[in-house]
Coordinates of C-alpha atoms in Angstrom, one line a residue:
M20 CA 33.7 44.4 -36.0
S21 CA 30.5 43.5 -34.3
A22 CA 30.4 42.9 -30.5
R23 CA 31.0 39.4 -29.4
I24 CA 28.3 37.7 -27.3
A25 CA 29.6 35.9 -24.3
S26 CA 29.2 32.1 -24.1
I27 CA 28.5 30.0 -21.1
S28 CA 29.0 26.3 -20.3
G29 CA 27.7 24.1 -17.5
A30 CA 28.4 20.8 -15.9
E31 CA 30.1 18.0 -17.9
H32 CA 27.8 15.4 -16.4
T33 CA 24.4 15.3 -14.7
T34 CA 22.4 13.0 -12.6
M35 CA 19.1 12.7 -10.7
L36 CA 20.1 13.8 -7.2
G37 CA 16.8 12.9 -5.5
L38 CA 13.4 11.5 -6.0
G39 CA 10.0 12.2 -4.4
V40 CA 6.5 11.0 -5.1
Y41 CA 2.9 11.6 -4.1
R42 CA 0.2 9.0 -4.3
P43 CA -3.4 10.0 -3.6
A44 CA -4.9 8.6 -0.4
R45 CA -7.9 6.9 -2.1
V46 CA -7.3 3.3 -3.3
V47 CA -9.8 2.3 -6.0
T48 CA -10.3 -1.4 -6.8
N49 CA -11.2 -3.0 -10.1
D50 CA -14.7 -3.8 -8.7
E51 CA -15.4 -0.1 -8.3
V52 CA -14.5 0.9 -11.8
A53 CA -15.9 -2.3 -13.4
G54 CA -19.6 -1.5 -13.0
P55 CA -20.0 1.5 -15.3
I56 CA -18.1 -0.3 -18.1
E57 CA -20.0 -3.5 -17.6
S58 CA -16.7 -5.4 -16.9
S59 CA -15.1 -7.4 -14.1
D60 CA -12.0 -7.6 -11.9
E61 CA -10.8 -10.6 -13.9
W62 CA -11.3 -8.9 -17.3
I63 CA -9.4 -5.7 -16.1
R64 CA -6.5 -7.8 -14.5
T65 CA -6.1 -10.0 -17.6
R66 CA -6.3 -7.0 -20.0
S67 CA -4.1 -4.6 -18.2
G68 CA -2.4 -6.1 -15.1
I69 CA -4.1 -3.6 -12.9
R70 CA -5.5 -4.6 -9.5
T71 CA -5.9 -1.1 -7.9
R72 CA -5.2 2.5 -8.7
R73 CA -5.3 5.9 -6.8
F74 CA -7.9 8.6 -7.5
A75 CA -7.3 12.1 -6.2
S76 CA -9.8 13.9 -4.0
E77 CA -10.8 17.6 -4.6
D78 CA -8.0 18.7 -2.2
E79 CA -5.3 16.7 -4.1
T80 CA -4.7 19.0 -6.9
I81 CA -2.1 19.3 -9.6
I82 CA -0.4 22.0 -7.5
S83 CA -0.6 20.2 -4.2
M84 CA 0.5 16.8 -5.4
S85 CA 3.4 18.3 -7.4
A86 CA 4.5 20.4 -4.4
A87 CA 4.5 17.3 -2.1
A88 CA 6.5 15.2 -4.5
A89 CA 8.9 18.1 -5.1
R90 CA 9.6 18.7 -1.4
D91 CA 10.5 15.1 -0.9
A92 CA 12.7 15.1 -4.0
I93 CA 14.6 18.2 -2.8
E94 CA 15.0 16.6 0.6
S95 CA 16.3 13.4 -1.0
A96 CA 18.7 15.5 -3.1
E97 CA 20.2 17.0 0.0
I98 CA 20.1 20.5 -1.3
E99 CA 18.1 23.6 -0.2
A100 CA 15.0 24.6 -2.1
N101 CA 16.6 27.9 -3.0
Q102 CA 19.2 26.1 -5.0
I103 CA 16.6 25.2 -7.6
D104 CA 16.7 27.6 -10.5
C105 CA 14.3 26.0 -13.0
V106 CA 11.0 24.0 -12.6
I107 CA 9.7 21.9 -15.5
V108 CA 6.3 20.3 -15.2
A109 CA 5.2 17.4 -17.5
T110 CA 1.5 17.0 -17.6
S111 CA -1.5 16.6 -19.9
T112 CA -4.1 17.3 -17.3
W113 CA -3.6 20.9 -16.2
L114 CA -6.9 22.1 -17.5
L115 CA -6.1 25.7 -18.1
L116 CA -4.7 26.7 -21.5
T117 CA -2.8 29.5 -19.7
P118 CA -1.1 30.2 -17.4
A119 CA 1.0 27.0 -17.0
A120 CA 1.1 25.1 -13.7
A121 CA 4.8 25.3 -13.2
P122 CA 5.0 29.0 -12.0
Q123 CA 2.3 28.4 -9.4
I124 CA 4.1 25.2 -8.2
A125 CA 7.4 27.1 -8.0
T126 CA 5.7 29.8 -5.9
E127 CA 4.1 27.1 -3.7
L128 CA 7.6 25.9 -3.0
G129 CA 8.9 29.4 -2.2
L130 CA 10.8 29.6 -5.5
N131 CA 9.7 33.0 -6.7
G132 CA 11.8 34.3 -9.7
V133 CA 12.9 31.0 -11.1
A134 CA 12.2 29.8 -14.6
A135 CA 9.1 27.6 -14.7
F136 CA 7.2 26.0 -17.6
D137 CA 5.1 23.1 -18.5
I138 CA 5.6 20.6 -21.3
S139 CA 3.1 18.3 -22.9
A140 CA 4.3 15.0 -24.4
G141 CA 1.7 12.6 -23.0
C142 CA 2.9 9.7 -21.1
A143 CA 6.4 10.3 -22.4
G144 CA 6.4 13.7 -20.7
F145 CA 8.7 12.9 -17.7
C146 CA 11.4 11.4 -19.9
H147 CA 11.2 14.5 -22.2
A148 CA 11.5 16.8 -19.2
L149 CA 14.4 14.8 -17.8
A150 CA 16.2 15.2 -21.2
V151 CA 15.6 19.0 -21.2
A152 CA 16.7 19.4 -17.6
S153 CA 19.9 17.5 -18.2
D154 CA 20.8 19.6 -21.2
L155 CA 20.0 22.8 -19.3
V156 CA 22.5 21.9 -16.6
K157 CA 25.1 20.8 -19.1
G158 CA 24.6 24.0 -21.1
G159 CA 25.0 26.2 -18.0
T160 CA 21.5 27.7 -18.2
A161 CA 20.5 26.1 -14.9
R162 CA 22.4 24.5 -12.0
H163 CA 19.6 22.5 -10.5
V164 CA 16.3 21.7 -12.2
L165 CA 13.2 20.3 -10.6
V166 CA 11.4 17.9 -13.0
I167 CA 7.8 17.0 -12.1
G168 CA 5.5 14.5 -13.8
V169 CA 2.0 14.9 -12.5
E170 CA -1.5 14.0 -13.6
R171 CA -5.2 14.0 -12.5
L172 CA -6.4 11.8 -15.3
T173 CA -9.7 11.2 -13.5
D174 CA -10.6 14.8 -14.5
T175 CA -10.4 13.8 -18.2
I176 CA -11.9 10.3 -18.6
D177 CA -15.4 9.1 -19.0
P178 CA -16.2 6.6 -16.3
K179 CA -18.3 4.6 -18.9
D180 CA -15.5 4.4 -21.5
R181 CA -14.3 0.9 -21.7
S182 CA -11.0 2.0 -23.3
T183 CA -9.9 4.4 -20.6
A184 CA -12.0 4.1 -17.3
F185 CA -10.1 1.1 -15.9
L186 CA -6.6 2.2 -17.0
F187 CA -6.0 5.8 -15.9
A188 CA -5.3 7.2 -12.5
D189 CA -3.7 10.1 -10.6
G190 CA -0.4 11.0 -8.9
A191 CA 2.9 12.9 -9.0
G192 CA 6.6 12.2 -9.1
A193 CA 9.6 14.6 -9.0
V194 CA 13.3 14.5 -9.4
V195 CA 16.1 17.1 -8.9
V196 CA 18.6 17.1 -11.8
G197 CA 22.0 18.6 -11.1
P198 CA 25.7 18.3 -11.8
S199 CA 27.6 15.1 -11.2
E200 CA 31.2 13.8 -11.3
E201 CA 30.1 10.8 -13.4
P202 CA 27.4 10.5 -16.1
G203 CA 24.0 9.8 -14.4
V204 CA 21.6 10.7 -17.3
G205 CA 22.6 9.0 -20.5
P206 CA 21.9 10.3 -24.0
T207 CA 18.2 10.5 -24.8
V208 CA 16.6 8.7 -27.8
W209 CA 13.3 10.4 -28.5
G210 CA 10.9 11.1 -31.3
S211 CA 7.3 11.1 -32.4
D212 CA 5.0 9.6 -34.9
G213 CA 2.2 12.1 -35.9
T214 CA 0.6 9.5 -38.2
Q215 CA -0.7 7.9 -35.0
H216 CA -2.1 11.1 -33.4
H217 CA -5.5 9.7 -33.3
A218 CA -4.5 6.7 -31.1
I219 CA -4.7 8.7 -27.8
R220 CA -6.5 12.0 -28.0
Q221 CA -9.0 14.4 -26.6
D222 CA -12.1 13.4 -28.6
K223 CA -13.2 17.0 -29.5
D224 CA -11.6 20.4 -29.2
W225 CA -13.1 23.1 -27.1
M226 CA -14.5 25.1 -30.0
Q227 CA -16.5 22.0 -31.0
F228 CA -17.8 21.7 -27.5
F229 CA -18.9 25.3 -27.3
A230 CA -20.7 24.9 -30.7
E231 CA -22.5 21.9 -29.2
I232 CA -23.6 23.9 -26.2
D233 CA -25.1 26.5 -28.5
E234 CA -27.0 23.8 -30.4
K235 CA -27.8 21.3 -27.6
G236 CA -27.6 23.2 -24.4
T237 CA -27.1 21.0 -21.3
A238 CA -27.3 17.9 -23.5
A239 CA -23.8 18.8 -25.0
V240 CA -21.1 16.3 -23.9
R241 CA -17.8 17.6 -22.6
P242 CA -14.5 16.5 -24.2
Y243 CA -13.0 13.3 -22.8
L244 CA -9.7 11.5 -23.2
T245 CA -10.1 8.5 -25.6
M246 CA -7.8 5.8 -26.8
E247 CA -7.6 3.2 -29.5
G248 CA -6.0 0.5 -27.3
T249 CA -5.3 -2.0 -30.1
A250 CA -3.5 0.7 -32.2
V251 CA -1.4 1.8 -29.2
F252 CA -0.5 -1.8 -28.3
R253 CA 0.6 -2.7 -31.8
W254 CA 2.6 0.5 -32.2
A255 CA 4.4 0.0 -28.9
A256 CA 5.1 -3.7 -29.5
H257 CA 6.5 -3.0 -32.9
S258 CA 8.4 0.2 -32.4
L259 CA 9.8 0.4 -28.8
E260 CA 12.5 -2.4 -28.9
K261 CA 14.5 -0.3 -31.3
V262 CA 14.3 2.8 -29.2
C263 CA 15.3 0.8 -26.1
R264 CA 18.3 -0.7 -27.8
Q265 CA 19.4 2.7 -29.2
A266 CA 19.3 4.2 -25.7
I267 CA 21.4 1.4 -24.2
E268 CA 23.8 1.6 -27.1
R269 CA 24.2 5.4 -26.9
A270 CA 24.9 5.0 -23.2
G271 CA 27.8 2.8 -24.2
L272 CA 26.3 -0.2 -22.4
T273 CA 24.6 -3.5 -23.1
T274 CA 21.5 -5.1 -21.5
D275 CA 23.8 -7.1 -19.3
D276 CA 24.8 -3.8 -17.6
L277 CA 21.3 -3.0 -16.6
D278 CA 20.2 -3.4 -13.0
A279 CA 16.6 -2.3 -13.7
M280 CA 14.2 -1.4 -16.5
V281 CA 11.5 1.2 -15.7
P282 CA 9.0 1.3 -18.6
H283 CA 6.0 3.7 -18.6
Q284 CA 3.3 1.8 -16.8
A285 CA 0.9 1.7 -19.7
N286 CA -0.2 -1.9 -19.7
G287 CA 1.1 -5.1 -18.0
R288 CA 1.2 -7.0 -21.3
I289 CA 3.3 -4.3 -23.1
I290 CA 5.7 -4.3 -20.2
E291 CA 6.1 -8.1 -20.4
I292 CA 6.6 -8.0 -24.2
M293 CA 9.3 -5.3 -23.9
A294 CA 11.2 -7.2 -21.3
R295 CA 11.0 -10.4 -23.3
V296 CA 12.2 -9.0 -26.7
L297 CA 15.1 -7.2 -25.0
K298 CA 16.2 -10.5 -23.3
L299 CA 16.9 -8.8 -20.0
P300 CA 19.2 -10.7 -17.7
E301 CA 17.5 -12.5 -14.8
R302 CA 19.0 -10.1 -12.2
C303 CA 17.5 -7.1 -14.0
A304 CA 14.5 -5.8 -12.1
L305 CA 11.4 -4.9 -14.1
A306 CA 9.1 -2.2 -12.7
N307 CA 5.6 -3.3 -12.4
D308 CA 3.9 -0.5 -10.5
I309 CA 0.9 -0.6 -12.8
E310 CA -0.5 -3.4 -10.7
E311 CA -1.1 -1.1 -7.7
T312 CA -1.0 2.4 -9.3
G313 CA -2.6 2.1 -12.8
N314 CA -1.5 4.3 -15.7
T315 CA -0.6 7.7 -14.4
S316 CA 0.8 9.0 -17.7
A317 CA 3.6 11.6 -17.1
A318 CA 3.8 10.6 -13.4
S319 CA 4.2 6.9 -14.2
V320 CA 8.0 6.6 -14.6
P321 CA 9.0 8.4 -11.3
L322 CA 6.2 6.6 -9.4
A323 CA 7.5 3.2 -10.8
M324 CA 11.1 4.1 -9.9
E325 CA 10.1 4.8 -6.3
A326 CA 8.0 1.7 -5.9
M327 CA 10.8 -0.4 -7.3
M328 CA 13.4 0.9 -4.8
R329 CA 10.9 1.0 -1.9
K330 CA 10.3 -2.7 -2.3
G331 CA 14.0 -3.4 -2.6
D332 CA 13.9 -4.7 -6.2
A333 CA 16.5 -2.0 -7.1
K334 CA 18.7 0.4 -5.2
P335 CA 19.9 4.0 -5.6
G336 CA 23.0 4.0 -7.7
G337 CA 21.8 1.2 -9.9
T338 CA 21.8 1.5 -13.6
A339 CA 18.3 1.6 -15.2
L340 CA 16.7 2.1 -18.5
L341 CA 13.8 4.5 -18.6
I342 CA 11.4 4.2 -21.6
A343 CA 8.1 6.0 -22.1
F344 CA 5.6 6.5 -24.8
G345 CA 2.2 8.1 -25.2
A346 CA -0.1 10.6 -27.0
G347 CA 1.4 12.2 -30.0
L348 CA 2.5 9.4 -30.4
S349 CA 5.7 10.6 -28.6
Y350 CA 8.4 8.5 -27.0
A351 CA 11.7 8.9 -25.1
A352 CA 14.3 6.7 -23.5
Q353 CA 17.5 7.1 -21.5
V354 CA 19.8 5.1 -19.3
V355 CA 20.1 6.6 -15.9
T356 CA 21.6 6.1 -12.4
L357 CA 18.8 5.6 -10.0
P358 CA 18.5 8.5 -7.5
N359 CA 18.2 8.7 -3.7
F360 CA 14.6 8.7 -2.6
K361 CA 12.4 9.7 0.4
Q362 CA 11.6 6.6 2.3

């Protein structure tokens, strides 16, 4: 008879214990980004709902922004940093292929020896990481997981590209996921559609760029993030209602049970369409952080959660639907209990 491998089990339920965010100091108006794309404040507001966004300085790095958000999340969770035993970082803008950002962020927080890894799921990255963290705690692999969504999208966009230059911005948001007496992170509905991989992408791979350097020298153009806005808009408007309804249903709830909806802050018009087709009750708050923060990809959902609660539109302990979608195209949604946050 072969040896029997021991099994482990974790918490029955999980929740987000605490939330922290970091917003870069520099506020950038539409007028500032409009010039290079030959646009205007009115065009940008009408097209996207954005009035301002934040751009990181040289000192506001993926590591420093993540650590700042994480410290506030740990404080809000009312645990000690040494109780964290896993760090998951969702980002598309850590510009090293290896090593990942997460181990350096963990060390910055004094967490040497913990599991730490990055995931890349575009703008849906935070909701993906939240799902993984919840399952790790339920499975017994970890007790407390630090989930960070962080981006410096200004490193990846062409300031003259009309499809991206006015949309994307920088920032970080973090939550601590841990055990709970009641369910605080509902079942995740997630997936991908690789037929739409071209809709949001890096416009060339690094080997192509190196070949261009050999051929053109300093005239070679570096890779940039590019987006087919119409394709993304149509896909989101057509596909996401079903995902939202499935997440609410799998949580055993209805839209009437929601206190808030926190969609990825991709575009003001997409947010409005999603709220309308779901027929949310009047009392259900709708996150609209894109107006002041722009599209921060994997950082978008935690930043929007914090803004909503800071303004008093929703409160810790409320029931909220999170839904995010982005490059891949990838998507994820779950119903959650809103966490405590650093005010």
